Tab-separated table of C-alpha atoms in Angstrom:
chain	number	residue	atom	x	y	z
F	166	MET	CA	152.285	179.598	70.351
F	167	SER	CA	149.620	181.748	68.875
F	168	MET	CA	145.890	180.961	71.689
F	169	ARG	CA	144.175	179.705	68.071
F	170	SER	CA	147.283	177.401	67.448
F	171	ALA	CA	146.930	175.961	71.365
F	172	LEU	CA	143.262	175.876	71.490
F	173	TYR	CA	143.279	173.449	68.509
F	174	GLN	CA	146.503	171.458	70.010
F	175	SER	CA	144.013	170.616	72.896
F	176	SER	CA	141.144	170.307	70.427
F	177	CYS	CA	143.580	167.435	68.764
F	178	ARG	CA	144.338	165.867	71.538
F	179	LEU	CA	140.756	165.330	73.415
F	180	THR	CA	139.979	163.970	70.136
F	181	GLU	CA	142.242	161.447	70.247
F	182	VAL	CA	142.136	160.389	73.712
F	183	PHE	CA	137.808	160.376	73.471
F	184	LEU	CA	138.800	157.899	70.395
F	185	LEU	CA	141.654	155.681	71.800
F	186	LEU	CA	138.986	154.934	75.332
F	187	GLN	CA	136.087	154.635	72.579
F	188	VAL	CA	137.896	151.136	71.650
F	189	LEU	CA	138.275	150.159	75.317
F	190	ILE	CA	135.409	150.686	76.063
F	191	PHE	CA	133.697	149.365	73.053
F	192	THR	CA	136.599	146.256	73.604
F	193	ILE	CA	135.770	145.663	77.420
F	194	SER	CA	131.794	145.831	77.427
F	195	GLY	CA	132.466	142.960	74.020
F	196	HIS	CA	130.704	145.346	71.999
F	197	VAL	CA	133.017	145.890	69.476
F	198	ARG	CA	132.502	142.947	68.048
F	199	VAL	CA	128.875	142.986	67.247
F	200	SER	CA	126.780	140.323	64.741
F	201	PRO	CA	125.609	141.858	61.576
F	202	GLU	CA	121.762	141.200	62.910
F	203	GLN	CA	122.748	144.255	66.160
F	204	ASN	CA	124.216	146.656	63.973
F	205	ASP	CA	121.169	149.029	63.952
F	206	SER	CA	122.329	152.451	62.907
F	207	SER	CA	118.692	154.222	63.266
F	208	ASP	CA	119.922	156.053	66.540
F	209	ASN	CA	118.522	159.553	67.133
F	210	GLU	CA	121.731	160.867	68.667
F	211	ASP	CA	122.269	164.751	67.788
F	212	HIS	CA	124.511	164.485	64.725
F	213	ARG	CA	125.383	168.211	65.380
F	214	ASN	CA	127.370	166.366	68.871
F	215	ARG	CA	129.693	163.866	66.829
F	216	GLU	CA	132.649	164.002	66.727
F	217	LEU	CA	133.602	162.686	63.129
F	218	TRP	CA	131.501	163.900	60.223
F	219	ILE	CA	130.628	164.082	56.607
F	220	TYR	CA	129.826	166.275	54.302
F	221	GLU	CA	128.052	167.101	50.426
F	222	HIS	CA	128.451	169.871	48.881
F	223	ASP	CA	125.332	171.963	47.682
F	224	PRO	CA	125.171	171.377	43.773
F	225	VAL	CA	123.209	174.467	43.858
F	226	GLU	CA	122.812	174.683	40.106
F	227	ILE	CA	124.287	172.811	36.602
F	228	GLY	CA	127.198	175.000	35.774
F	229	HIS	CA	126.858	176.959	39.129
F	230	VAL	CA	131.165	177.778	40.010
F	231	GLN	CA	132.788	178.176	43.485
F	232	HIS	CA	136.251	178.569	44.551
F	233	LEU	CA	137.754	177.315	47.160
F	234	GLU	CA	140.767	178.067	48.661
F	235	LEU	CA	142.358	174.159	49.465
F	236	GLU	CA	145.344	175.494	50.332
F	237	PRO	CA	146.750	178.466	51.889
F	238	GLY	CA	146.415	180.978	49.199
F	239	LYS	CA	144.811	178.842	46.926
F	240	LEU	CA	141.918	179.138	44.808
F	241	TYR	CA	140.206	175.594	42.818
F	242	ARG	CA	138.021	176.206	40.820
F	243	MET	CA	134.767	173.560	40.917
F	244	GLU	CA	131.645	173.187	39.193
F	245	THR	CA	128.609	171.533	39.283
F	246	MET	CA	128.014	169.028	36.511
F	247	ALA	CA	124.778	167.083	37.697
F	248	ILE	CA	122.408	167.670	40.878
F	249	LYS	CA	121.283	164.015	40.869
F	250	PRO	CA	124.150	162.501	41.953
F	251	PRO	CA	125.872	165.443	43.019
F	252	VAL	CA	128.609	165.315	40.502
F	253	PHE	CA	131.530	168.447	40.312
F	254	VAL	CA	134.152	168.915	38.499
F	255	ILE	CA	137.705	170.179	39.842
F	256	SER	CA	140.047	172.230	37.509
F	257	ASN	CA	143.736	171.278	38.079
F	258	PHE	CA	143.282	169.898	41.218
F	259	LEU	CA	146.824	167.602	40.849
F	260	THR	CA	150.114	168.733	39.551
F	261	ASP	CA	151.546	167.646	36.475
F	262	GLU	CA	154.532	166.364	38.506
F	263	GLU	CA	151.686	164.254	41.222
F	264	CYS	CA	150.573	162.949	37.944
F	265	GLU	CA	153.375	161.140	36.545
F	266	ARG	CA	154.809	160.171	40.403
F	267	ILE	CA	151.298	158.682	40.798
F	268	LYS	CA	151.770	156.830	37.216
F	269	HIS	CA	154.982	155.993	38.098
F	270	ARG	CA	154.697	154.384	41.026
F	271	ALA	CA	151.551	152.324	39.324
F	272	GLN	CA	154.014	151.042	36.831
F	273	VAL	CA	157.145	150.188	39.450
F	274	THR	CA	154.818	147.926	41.393
F	275	GLY	CA	152.995	146.443	38.974
F	276	LEU	CA	149.302	146.378	37.473
F	277	SER	CA	147.267	142.858	36.570
F	278	ASN	CA	143.821	142.779	34.979
F	279	SER	CA	141.435	144.423	36.420
F	280	LYS	CA	137.993	142.402	37.301
F	281	THR	CA	134.616	143.327	38.268
F	282	HIS	CA	132.787	143.237	41.327
F	283	ARG	CA	129.695	141.593	40.256
F	284	LYS	CA	130.491	138.045	41.798
F	285	LYS	CA	129.470	138.896	45.462
F	286	ILE	CA	126.005	138.185	44.481
F	287	LEU	CA	126.366	134.864	44.698
F	288	THR	CA	125.508	133.995	47.972
F	289	THR	CA	124.360	129.909	47.614
F	290	PRO	CA	127.983	128.011	47.117
F	291	PRO	CA	127.448	125.816	44.238
F	292	SER	CA	125.952	121.915	45.390
F	293	THR	CA	128.322	118.793	45.148
F	294	GLU	CA	126.653	117.617	41.817
F	295	VAL	CA	127.940	121.293	40.078
F	296	ASN	CA	131.103	120.906	41.513
F	297	GLU	CA	131.448	117.074	39.763
F	298	THR	CA	130.094	117.971	36.679
F	299	PHE	CA	132.536	120.883	36.911
F	300	THR	CA	135.327	118.760	37.169
F	301	GLU	CA	134.755	116.514	34.531
F	302	PHE	CA	134.905	119.282	32.089
F	303	ASP	CA	137.931	121.249	33.741
F	304	THR	CA	140.291	118.718	31.451
F	305	ASP	CA	143.410	120.793	32.631
F	306	GLY	CA	142.749	120.508	36.599
F	307	ASP	CA	143.294	124.949	36.582
F	308	GLY	CA	140.126	125.418	38.458
F	309	THR	CA	138.664	127.255	35.804
F	310	LEU	CA	137.098	126.467	31.988
F	311	ASN	CA	138.453	128.260	29.183
F	312	PRO	CA	136.581	128.887	26.464
F	313	GLU	CA	137.118	125.344	24.877
F	314	GLU	CA	136.326	123.689	27.696
F	315	ALA	CA	133.410	125.876	28.167
F	316	GLY	CA	132.383	124.714	25.087
F	317	ALA	CA	132.180	121.340	25.607
F	318	PHE	CA	130.122	121.694	28.266
F	319	ILE	CA	127.356	124.060	26.544
F	320	LEU	CA	128.102	120.875	24.051
F	321	SER	CA	127.346	118.276	26.233
F	322	GLU	CA	123.906	119.667	27.548
F	323	TYR	CA	122.856	121.802	25.403
F	324	ASN	CA	123.195	120.227	22.423
F	325	ILE	CA	124.894	123.348	20.448
F	326	SER	CA	127.719	123.714	18.552
F	327	LEU	CA	130.340	126.902	19.556
F	328	ASP	CA	133.757	127.454	18.391
F	329	THR	CA	136.006	129.321	21.232
F	330	ASP	CA	135.008	132.686	19.450
F	331	GLU	CA	131.439	132.284	19.830
F	332	VAL	CA	132.275	130.815	23.259
F	333	GLN	CA	133.353	133.930	24.596
F	334	PHE	CA	130.544	136.285	22.569
F	335	VAL	CA	127.857	134.573	24.905
F	336	MET	CA	129.899	134.538	28.034
F	337	THR	CA	130.487	138.000	26.847
F	338	GLN	CA	126.526	138.307	26.139
F	339	THR	CA	125.377	136.854	29.273
F	340	SER	CA	127.465	138.110	31.704
F	341	ILE	CA	128.147	134.630	33.227
F	342	ASP	CA	131.918	135.565	32.973
F	343	LEU	CA	130.799	137.663	36.433
F	344	ASP	CA	134.637	138.792	37.164
F	345	SER	CA	135.585	139.216	33.089
F	346	GLY	CA	138.204	137.106	34.019
F	347	GLY	CA	138.074	134.998	30.532
F	348	SER	CA	137.489	132.198	32.250
F	349	LEU	CA	134.569	130.706	35.002
F	350	ASP	CA	135.313	129.184	37.573
F	351	VAL	CA	133.430	126.964	39.378
F	352	GLU	CA	130.960	129.775	41.402
F	353	GLU	CA	130.324	131.122	37.955
F	354	PHE	CA	130.253	127.937	36.172
F	355	SER	CA	127.056	127.305	38.324
F	356	GLN	CA	125.334	130.149	36.706
F	357	PHE	CA	124.059	128.032	33.882
F	358	PRO	CA	120.836	127.020	34.693
F	359	ALA	CA	119.833	130.744	35.275
F	360	VAL	CA	120.905	132.260	32.224
F	361	GLU	CA	120.216	129.491	29.754
F	362	ASN	CA	117.072	131.564	27.957
F	363	LEU	CA	119.063	134.529	27.647
F	364	MET	CA	122.183	131.931	26.026
F	365	PHE	CA	119.683	130.419	23.728
F	366	LYS	CA	118.631	133.707	22.039
F	367	VAL	CA	122.205	134.853	21.668
F	368	VAL	CA	123.249	131.354	19.370
F	369	ARG	CA	119.848	132.088	17.574
F	370	ALA	CA	121.430	136.170	17.460
F	371	LEU	CA	124.595	133.937	15.960
F	372	LYS	CA	123.580	132.234	13.256
F	373	TYR	CA	122.685	135.453	11.008
F	374	ARG	CA	125.460	136.443	8.868
F	375	PRO	CA	126.560	138.523	9.246
F	376	MET	CA	124.131	140.251	12.306
F	377	PRO	CA	121.896	142.668	11.457
F	378	ALA	CA	121.273	146.468	12.883
F	379	PHE	CA	118.929	145.633	14.759
F	380	VAL	CA	120.362	142.853	16.653
F	381	LEU	CA	124.133	144.260	16.581
F	382	LYS	CA	122.847	147.490	18.259
F	383	LYS	CA	121.553	145.253	21.437
F	384	LEU	CA	124.628	143.761	22.117
F	385	ARG	CA	127.342	144.576	24.787
F	386	ARG	CA	130.931	145.132	22.700
F	387	GLY	CA	133.619	143.660	24.911
F	388	LYS	CA	133.726	142.161	28.551
F	389	ASP	CA	132.289	144.310	31.663
F	390	ARG	CA	136.144	146.145	32.070
F	391	THR	CA	139.173	145.663	29.921
F	392	SER	CA	141.845	147.327	31.929
F	393	GLU	CA	144.597	147.171	34.746
F	394	THR	CA	144.687	148.021	38.178
F	395	VAL	CA	147.328	148.293	41.057
F	396	ARG	CA	146.446	149.440	44.683
F	397	LEU	CA	149.132	152.159	45.931
F	398	GLU	CA	149.971	152.879	50.002
F	399	HIS	CA	149.493	156.556	50.458
F	400	ASP	CA	153.093	157.646	51.217
F	401	LEU	CA	154.454	155.577	48.394
F	402	TYR	CA	152.862	158.083	45.642
F	403	ASP	CA	151.443	161.041	48.766
F	404	PRO	CA	154.225	161.123	50.865
F	405	ASP	CA	153.971	165.023	51.935
F	406	SER	CA	150.352	164.311	52.795
F	407	SER	CA	149.571	167.099	50.647
F	408	LEU	CA	147.495	165.509	48.546
F	409	ARG	CA	145.325	163.773	51.229
F	410	HIS	CA	145.212	167.149	52.828
F	411	ARG	CA	143.753	168.467	49.967
F	412	LEU	CA	141.672	166.364	49.319
F	413	ALA	CA	140.006	166.445	53.071
F	414	ALA	CA	139.602	170.047	52.609
F	415	LEU	CA	137.712	169.581	49.771
F	416	ALA	CA	135.451	167.075	50.889
F	417	ARG	CA	135.049	168.674	53.757
F	418	ILE	CA	134.824	165.014	55.865
F	419	HIS	CA	136.342	164.751	59.174
F	420	PRO	CA	140.494	163.854	58.317
F	421	TYR	CA	140.281	160.534	60.281
F	422	ILE	CA	137.838	159.530	58.408
F	423	VAL	CA	139.677	160.789	55.013
F	424	TYR	CA	142.929	159.327	55.935
F	425	SER	CA	141.434	155.873	57.395
F	426	SER	CA	139.662	154.671	54.384
F	427	GLU	CA	140.997	152.968	51.019
F	428	THR	CA	144.725	152.863	49.419
F	429	LEU	CA	144.889	154.384	45.876
F	430	HIS	CA	143.161	152.681	42.773
F	431	VAL	CA	145.418	153.452	39.926
F	432	VAL	CA	143.873	151.972	36.488
F	433	HIS	CA	145.512	152.130	33.369
F	434	TYR	CA	142.918	151.725	29.924
F	435	ASN	CA	144.475	150.840	27.105
F	436	SER	CA	143.122	151.377	23.173
F	437	GLY	CA	139.465	149.608	23.698
F	438	GLY	CA	139.740	149.519	27.091
F	439	HIS	CA	136.382	150.412	28.992
F	440	TYR	CA	134.462	149.693	32.127
F	441	HIS	CA	130.603	149.874	31.909
F	442	ALA	CA	128.020	151.372	33.803
F	443	HIS	CA	128.267	150.259	37.668
F	444	HIS	CA	127.758	151.512	40.716
F	445	ASP	CA	131.133	152.260	43.259
F	446	SER	CA	128.972	151.277	46.355
F	447	GLN	CA	126.304	148.780	47.390
F	448	PRO	CA	123.536	149.391	49.212
F	449	THR	CA	122.641	148.887	52.836
F	450	HIS	CA	120.573	146.351	51.895
F	451	TYR	CA	122.508	143.920	50.564
F	452	ASN	CA	122.363	140.499	51.200
F	453	ASN	CA	119.454	140.557	53.249
F	454	ASN	CA	120.242	143.246	55.401
F	455	VAL	CA	122.522	140.201	57.797
F	456	SER	CA	126.021	142.356	55.835
F	457	VAL	CA	128.943	144.875	56.951
F	458	CYS	CA	131.201	147.368	55.427
F	459	GLU	CA	134.365	145.606	54.535
F	460	HIS	CA	136.346	148.293	56.315
F	461	VAL	CA	134.900	147.262	59.512
F	462	GLY	CA	134.940	143.557	59.192
F	463	HIS	CA	137.270	142.916	61.432
F	464	LEU	CA	135.278	144.259	64.296
F	465	TYR	CA	132.792	141.643	63.566
F	466	PRO	CA	132.418	137.718	64.762
F	467	ASN	CA	132.556	135.444	62.805
F	468	GLN	CA	128.773	133.887	61.466
F	469	SER	CA	127.884	130.612	63.117
F	470	ASP	CA	129.050	128.113	61.142
F	471	GLY	CA	133.101	129.913	61.289
F	472	SER	CA	132.945	132.204	58.378
F	473	PRO	CA	133.584	135.666	57.825
F	474	PRO	CA	130.327	138.104	57.936
F	475	LYS	CA	129.195	138.852	54.758
F	476	THR	CA	130.268	142.165	53.861
F	477	ARG	CA	129.280	144.871	51.012
F	478	VAL	CA	131.217	147.878	50.218
F	479	CYS	CA	130.723	151.196	51.557
F	480	ARG	CA	132.036	154.080	49.642
F	481	PHE	CA	130.113	157.120	50.294
F	482	LEU	CA	132.204	159.453	48.000
F	483	THR	CA	134.432	158.931	45.159
F	484	VAL	CA	136.757	161.827	43.313
F	485	LEU	CA	138.752	160.257	40.007
F	486	TYR	CA	141.790	161.988	39.119
F	487	TYR	CA	142.539	161.949	35.830
F	488	LEU	CA	146.448	161.566	35.291
F	489	ASN	CA	147.026	161.713	31.211
F	490	GLU	CA	145.019	162.972	28.691
F	491	PRO	CA	143.655	159.893	25.948
F	492	GLU	CA	143.675	161.432	22.406
F	493	GLN	CA	140.004	160.048	21.522
F	494	GLY	CA	137.668	158.484	24.068
F	495	GLY	CA	137.478	158.239	27.265
F	496	GLN	CA	135.156	160.334	29.138
F	497	THR	CA	133.434	159.510	32.353
F	498	ALA	CA	130.050	158.457	31.412
F	499	PHE	CA	126.724	159.213	34.341
F	500	PRO	CA	123.822	157.482	32.168
F	501	MET	CA	121.507	158.122	34.885
F	502	ALA	CA	122.185	161.627	35.771
F	503	ASP	CA	119.553	164.423	36.872
F	504	ASN	CA	117.460	161.743	35.403
F	505	ASP	CA	113.210	162.095	36.039
F	506	THR	CA	113.153	158.180	37.742
F	507	TYR	CA	115.465	155.184	38.219
F	508	THR	CA	113.948	152.346	37.121
F	509	GLN	CA	114.591	148.484	36.251
F	510	GLU	CA	111.424	148.905	33.638
F	511	GLY	CA	113.468	151.969	31.986
F	512	PHE	CA	116.080	150.445	30.775
F	513	THR	CA	114.200	148.097	29.904
F	514	TYR	CA	112.661	150.472	27.595
F	515	GLU	CA	115.367	151.844	25.744
F	516	PHE	CA	116.882	148.061	25.513
F	517	ASN	CA	113.644	147.152	23.844
F	518	LYS	CA	112.263	149.552	22.315
F	519	LYS	CA	115.433	151.914	21.569
F	520	GLN	CA	117.620	149.163	20.984
F	521	ARG	CA	120.221	150.386	23.422
F	522	ASP	CA	121.914	149.432	26.699
F	523	LEU	CA	122.385	152.722	28.755
F	524	THR	CA	125.095	150.601	30.106
F	525	ASP	CA	127.140	149.926	27.199
F	526	LEU	CA	129.528	152.622	27.354
F	527	THR	CA	131.758	150.756	23.799
F	528	ASN	CA	128.424	151.670	21.753
F	529	HIS	CA	126.318	154.137	24.131
F	530	CYS	CA	128.730	156.802	25.715
F	531	LEU	CA	127.330	159.880	24.381
F	532	ASP	CA	124.226	158.329	25.130
F	533	ALA	CA	124.733	158.912	28.558
F	534	ASN	CA	122.837	162.124	30.270
F	535	LEU	CA	126.338	163.878	31.279
F	536	VAL	CA	129.779	162.900	29.892
F	537	VAL	CA	132.343	163.878	31.580
F	538	GLU	CA	136.108	164.805	29.011
F	539	ALA	CA	138.995	163.568	30.114
F	540	LYS	CA	141.194	166.462	31.017
F	541	LYS	CA	145.074	166.433	32.940
F	542	GLY	CA	144.914	166.915	36.580
F	543	MET	CA	141.420	167.022	37.313
F	544	ALA	CA	139.231	166.174	39.625
F	545	VAL	CA	135.603	164.608	39.230
F	546	MET	CA	133.566	164.271	43.148
F	547	TRP	CA	130.755	162.649	42.968
F	548	TYR	CA	128.397	161.294	45.737
F	549	ASN	CA	127.594	157.464	46.350
F	550	HIS	CA	125.111	157.564	48.944
F	551	HIS	CA	122.453	160.000	50.194
F	552	VAL	CA	123.342	161.847	53.541
F	553	GLU	CA	120.390	161.624	55.837
F	554	ASP	CA	120.236	162.985	59.342
F	555	GLY	CA	124.018	163.825	58.854
F	556	TRP	CA	125.332	160.448	57.932
F	557	ILE	CA	125.286	158.058	55.083
F	558	GLY	CA	122.288	156.888	53.654
F	559	GLU	CA	120.825	155.120	51.208
F	560	LEU	CA	122.342	153.700	48.139
F	561	ASN	CA	122.385	156.719	45.074
F	562	ASN	CA	121.593	154.824	42.495
F	563	PHE	CA	121.685	157.536	39.897
F	564	SER	CA	125.394	157.282	40.987
F	565	LEU	CA	125.680	155.164	38.108
F	566	HIS	CA	128.573	155.872	36.731
F	567	GLY	CA	131.577	154.151	34.248
F	568	GLY	CA	134.284	154.874	31.766
F	569	CYS	CA	133.584	155.317	28.077
F	570	GLU	CA	136.068	153.371	25.303
F	571	VAL	CA	139.384	154.607	24.946
F	572	HIS	CA	139.328	154.819	20.981
F	573	ILE	CA	142.819	156.099	20.041
F	574	GLY	CA	145.919	156.645	22.757
F	575	GLU	CA	145.765	155.826	26.681
F	576	LYS	CA	144.203	156.555	29.494
F	577	TRP	CA	144.971	156.479	32.898
F	578	ILE	CA	143.065	157.206	36.179
F	579	ALA	CA	143.042	157.338	39.728
F	580	ASN	CA	140.127	156.889	42.233
F	581	HIS	CA	140.271	157.768	46.682
F	582	TRP	CA	137.006	155.902	47.517
F	583	ILE	CA	135.972	157.290	51.218
F	584	ASN	CA	134.589	154.756	52.939
F	585	VAL	CA	131.842	155.505	55.735
F	586	GLU	CA	129.880	152.926	57.772
F	587	PRO	CA	125.815	153.649	58.172
F	588	ASP	CA	126.243	152.660	62.035
F	589	TYR	CA	128.214	155.639	63.226
F	590	ASP	CA	129.665	154.128	66.960
F	591	MET	CA	130.958	151.284	64.325
F	592	GLN	CA	132.809	153.803	61.952
F	593	LYS	CA	134.281	155.686	65.232
F	594	ALA	CA	135.545	152.527	66.761
F	595	TYR	CA	137.553	151.516	63.505
F	596	VAL	CA	138.943	155.170	63.506
F	597	ALA	CA	139.544	154.852	66.968
F	598	ASP	CA	141.295	151.294	66.098
F	599	ARG	CA	143.161	152.497	63.128
F	600	ILE	CA	144.599	154.805	65.184
F	601	ARG	CA	146.039	152.376	67.974
F	602	TRP	CA	147.353	150.263	65.579
F	603	ARG	CA	149.351	153.408	64.061
F	604	THR	CA	150.862	153.890	67.370
F	605	HIS	CA	151.635	150.386	68.283
F	606	GLU	CA	153.194	150.596	64.567
F	607	LYS	CA	155.503	153.437	65.436
F	608	GLN	CA	156.470	151.661	68.275
F	609	ARG	CA	157.172	148.299	66.780
F	610	LEU	CA	159.387	150.344	63.649
F	611	GLN	CA	160.906	152.267	66.347
F	612	GLN	CA	162.139	149.258	68.676
F	613	GLN	CA	163.549	148.253	65.545
F	614	GLN	CA	165.167	150.917	64.899
F	615	ARG	CA	166.849	151.403	68.733
F	616	ARG	CA	167.920	147.625	67.199
F	617	THR	CA	170.271	148.217	64.039
F	618	THR	CA	171.416	152.009	65.983
F	619	THR	CA	172.917	149.261	68.769
F	620	LYS	CA	174.227	147.227	66.624
F	621	LYS	CA	175.867	149.702	64.834
F	622	ASN	CA	177.583	151.188	68.157
F	623	ASN	CA	175.781	154.241	67.235
F	624	ASP	CA	175.526	155.723	70.984
F	625	SER	CA	175.525	159.579	69.697
F	626	GLU	CA	172.851	161.285	71.713
F	627	GLU	CA	171.526	163.164	68.931
F	628	GLN	CA	170.559	159.646	67.845
F	629	GLN	CA	169.052	157.930	70.200
F	630	GLN	CA	166.686	161.342	70.521
F	631	SER	CA	165.915	160.982	67.424
F	632	THR	CA	165.541	156.975	67.555
F	633	SER	CA	163.027	157.416	70.992
F	634	PHE	CA	159.622	157.407	71.244
F	635	ASN	CA	158.294	161.079	71.961
F	636	ALA	CA	155.189	160.914	73.530
F	637	SER	CA	153.826	164.359	72.524
F	638	SER	CA	155.472	164.108	68.516
F	639	MET	CA	153.376	160.859	68.498
F	640	ARG	CA	149.943	162.827	69.009
F	641	GLU	CA	151.059	166.060	66.793
F	642	GLN	CA	151.494	162.945	64.161
F	643	ILE	CA	147.942	161.595	64.749
F	644	CYS	CA	146.519	164.662	64.776
F	645	ASN	CA	147.476	166.518	62.089
F	646	ILE	CA	147.532	163.148	60.555
F	647	GLN	CA	151.153	162.951	58.225
F	648	SER	CA	151.515	159.544	56.158
F	649	ASP	CA	151.695	157.581	59.008
F	650	TRP	CA	148.322	156.606	57.605
F	651	SER	CA	148.856	155.235	54.620
F	652	TYR	CA	148.680	152.131	56.239
F	653	SER	CA	144.250	152.337	55.655
F	654	ALA	CA	141.687	150.303	54.989
F	655	SER	CA	143.500	148.348	51.406
F	656	MET	CA	139.870	146.921	50.243
F	657	ALA	CA	142.441	144.989	48.246
F	658	THR	CA	139.608	141.815	47.417
F	659	HIS	CA	137.441	144.966	46.038
F	660	ASP	CA	139.602	146.364	43.311
F	661	GLU	CA	136.973	145.361	41.100
F	662	LEU	CA	134.535	147.885	41.915
C-alpha cells in the first residue's frame, strides 16, 4: 500500500470514529434531541476546521466553461448559465445506459400522480365548524370534496351556480387545491374564506363567452403540477455507486452529506405536463423560526402537545438529470435568474401591467430570464441557498424555477437533492446517526445470512468467512461510501417539492 493510500485510509477511519463518538456524546448529554427553539446555527467556529463541508462553484460569468475531471482520465464540460442563482449545465453527465436504467427502474417500481408542496403552509388545523360543514358536503364520505361536491358548497355558501368544469377552473385559478390533487380535503376546504375575493373575480371572468384576450393572458393554464413521480432507493439505479461518486466529485461537497441525502426523485411528464415555477427548498425562518429540517427531524423531541416538530425542506443543492429529449417543449425555466431584484411588487407589476404570470410556465415559459433546453444525459445544477460563513445560508429566491409544458412527446427527468441542516452540529449528528444505523443494518443482514446458511447446512469455510462480520471491511465500506447508503433520508412526504 502506498504512503498516500495509507494516510487516506487512516484519515477515513479517524473521521468515522469521530462521527460515531459524536453521536454517543450527544446522546449521553441529551443534546441530540433538542427543541427547535434551541437550534442555534450562529456559532462562530472556524468553518475551515469542520469535518463536513459544502461548496459553491464560482460561476465567474455567463458562458464560462470549465472542464472537470470527475472520473480518472475523463473530463466533463460544465458551462455557467446564470449568476443569480449560480446555474450550470454539465454535458453528457449520464450515459445512455444510466438514463435507460433509471427510467426502467421507475416504471417497474410504479409511478403515481405528483403533488405540490404548498399544503405545508397550513399551520392552523380546521375548526370544528369547518369540519362539520365539510362532512355535510362530502356526500360520498371519501374524505375529499370532488368538483361536484365543491360546486354544491359554492352554490349554498355564495349562491353561485357552476358546473364541474367551472369548479375545476376556479380551483386552479385560486390555487385552493394546494396539492393539485383535483379535489379538496378539509384543510384545503378551510381556505375558502381566504380566496373568496379572488374566486369572485374568476367567476366574473367566467361570464365572458368567449373570454377576452386580456383575461385569458392572466389565467394560469392547468394545475400547478401535472406529472407522475416515484422515489428510487439508490441501489436500484446505481448499484456500483458510480453515479453518486461522480455527483460528489461534481458538487465538491463532503461525500457523507451527498450519500445521506434524499433518494432519487424521478418524474415523468406526458404531453401537456408541466410544473409551474417554485422553489425546491424553504427559507430558514419558515414556520415562525421554530421549524427544523425534515431530514434531521427524528433527532428532535415532539412538541409539548405530543405532535412531531414542525418541519421544512432543506435542499442546499439541486442536480437535475434529463433522461430523454421531448420532441417539443419541456424546458427548465428560471423566471427570475439574474434579475436585478426579486420582489412581490415585481410579480404584481408583471401580472397587472403586462398580463403575465411569470410563474405560469404553460403560457410564459419563454418569458423567463433563463430557459434550458432538455438534452438526454445532461445535468443542470443550481444552488437553492446562499453560502454564509462556509455553511448553508438563507434561501436564494432567484432559484425560482419550473418545468415548461411538454407540447409533443414525453419528458423524463430525475432530481438529486442534497440536504443540509443550517445547524452544523445537528447535520454532523445526523450523518453519524446514518453511519451507526448502517453498521447495525449490516450486522442484521449478515446475521440473517448466517441463519440462512445454517438452515441449508452449508458449513464450508469459504462461505462462513463470506457471511461473518468483518469490522475492517465495514470501515472500508463506510469510508468509501458504497451502495449501502441507499437507505438514505427518503423524504417521502416531500415528493411534491
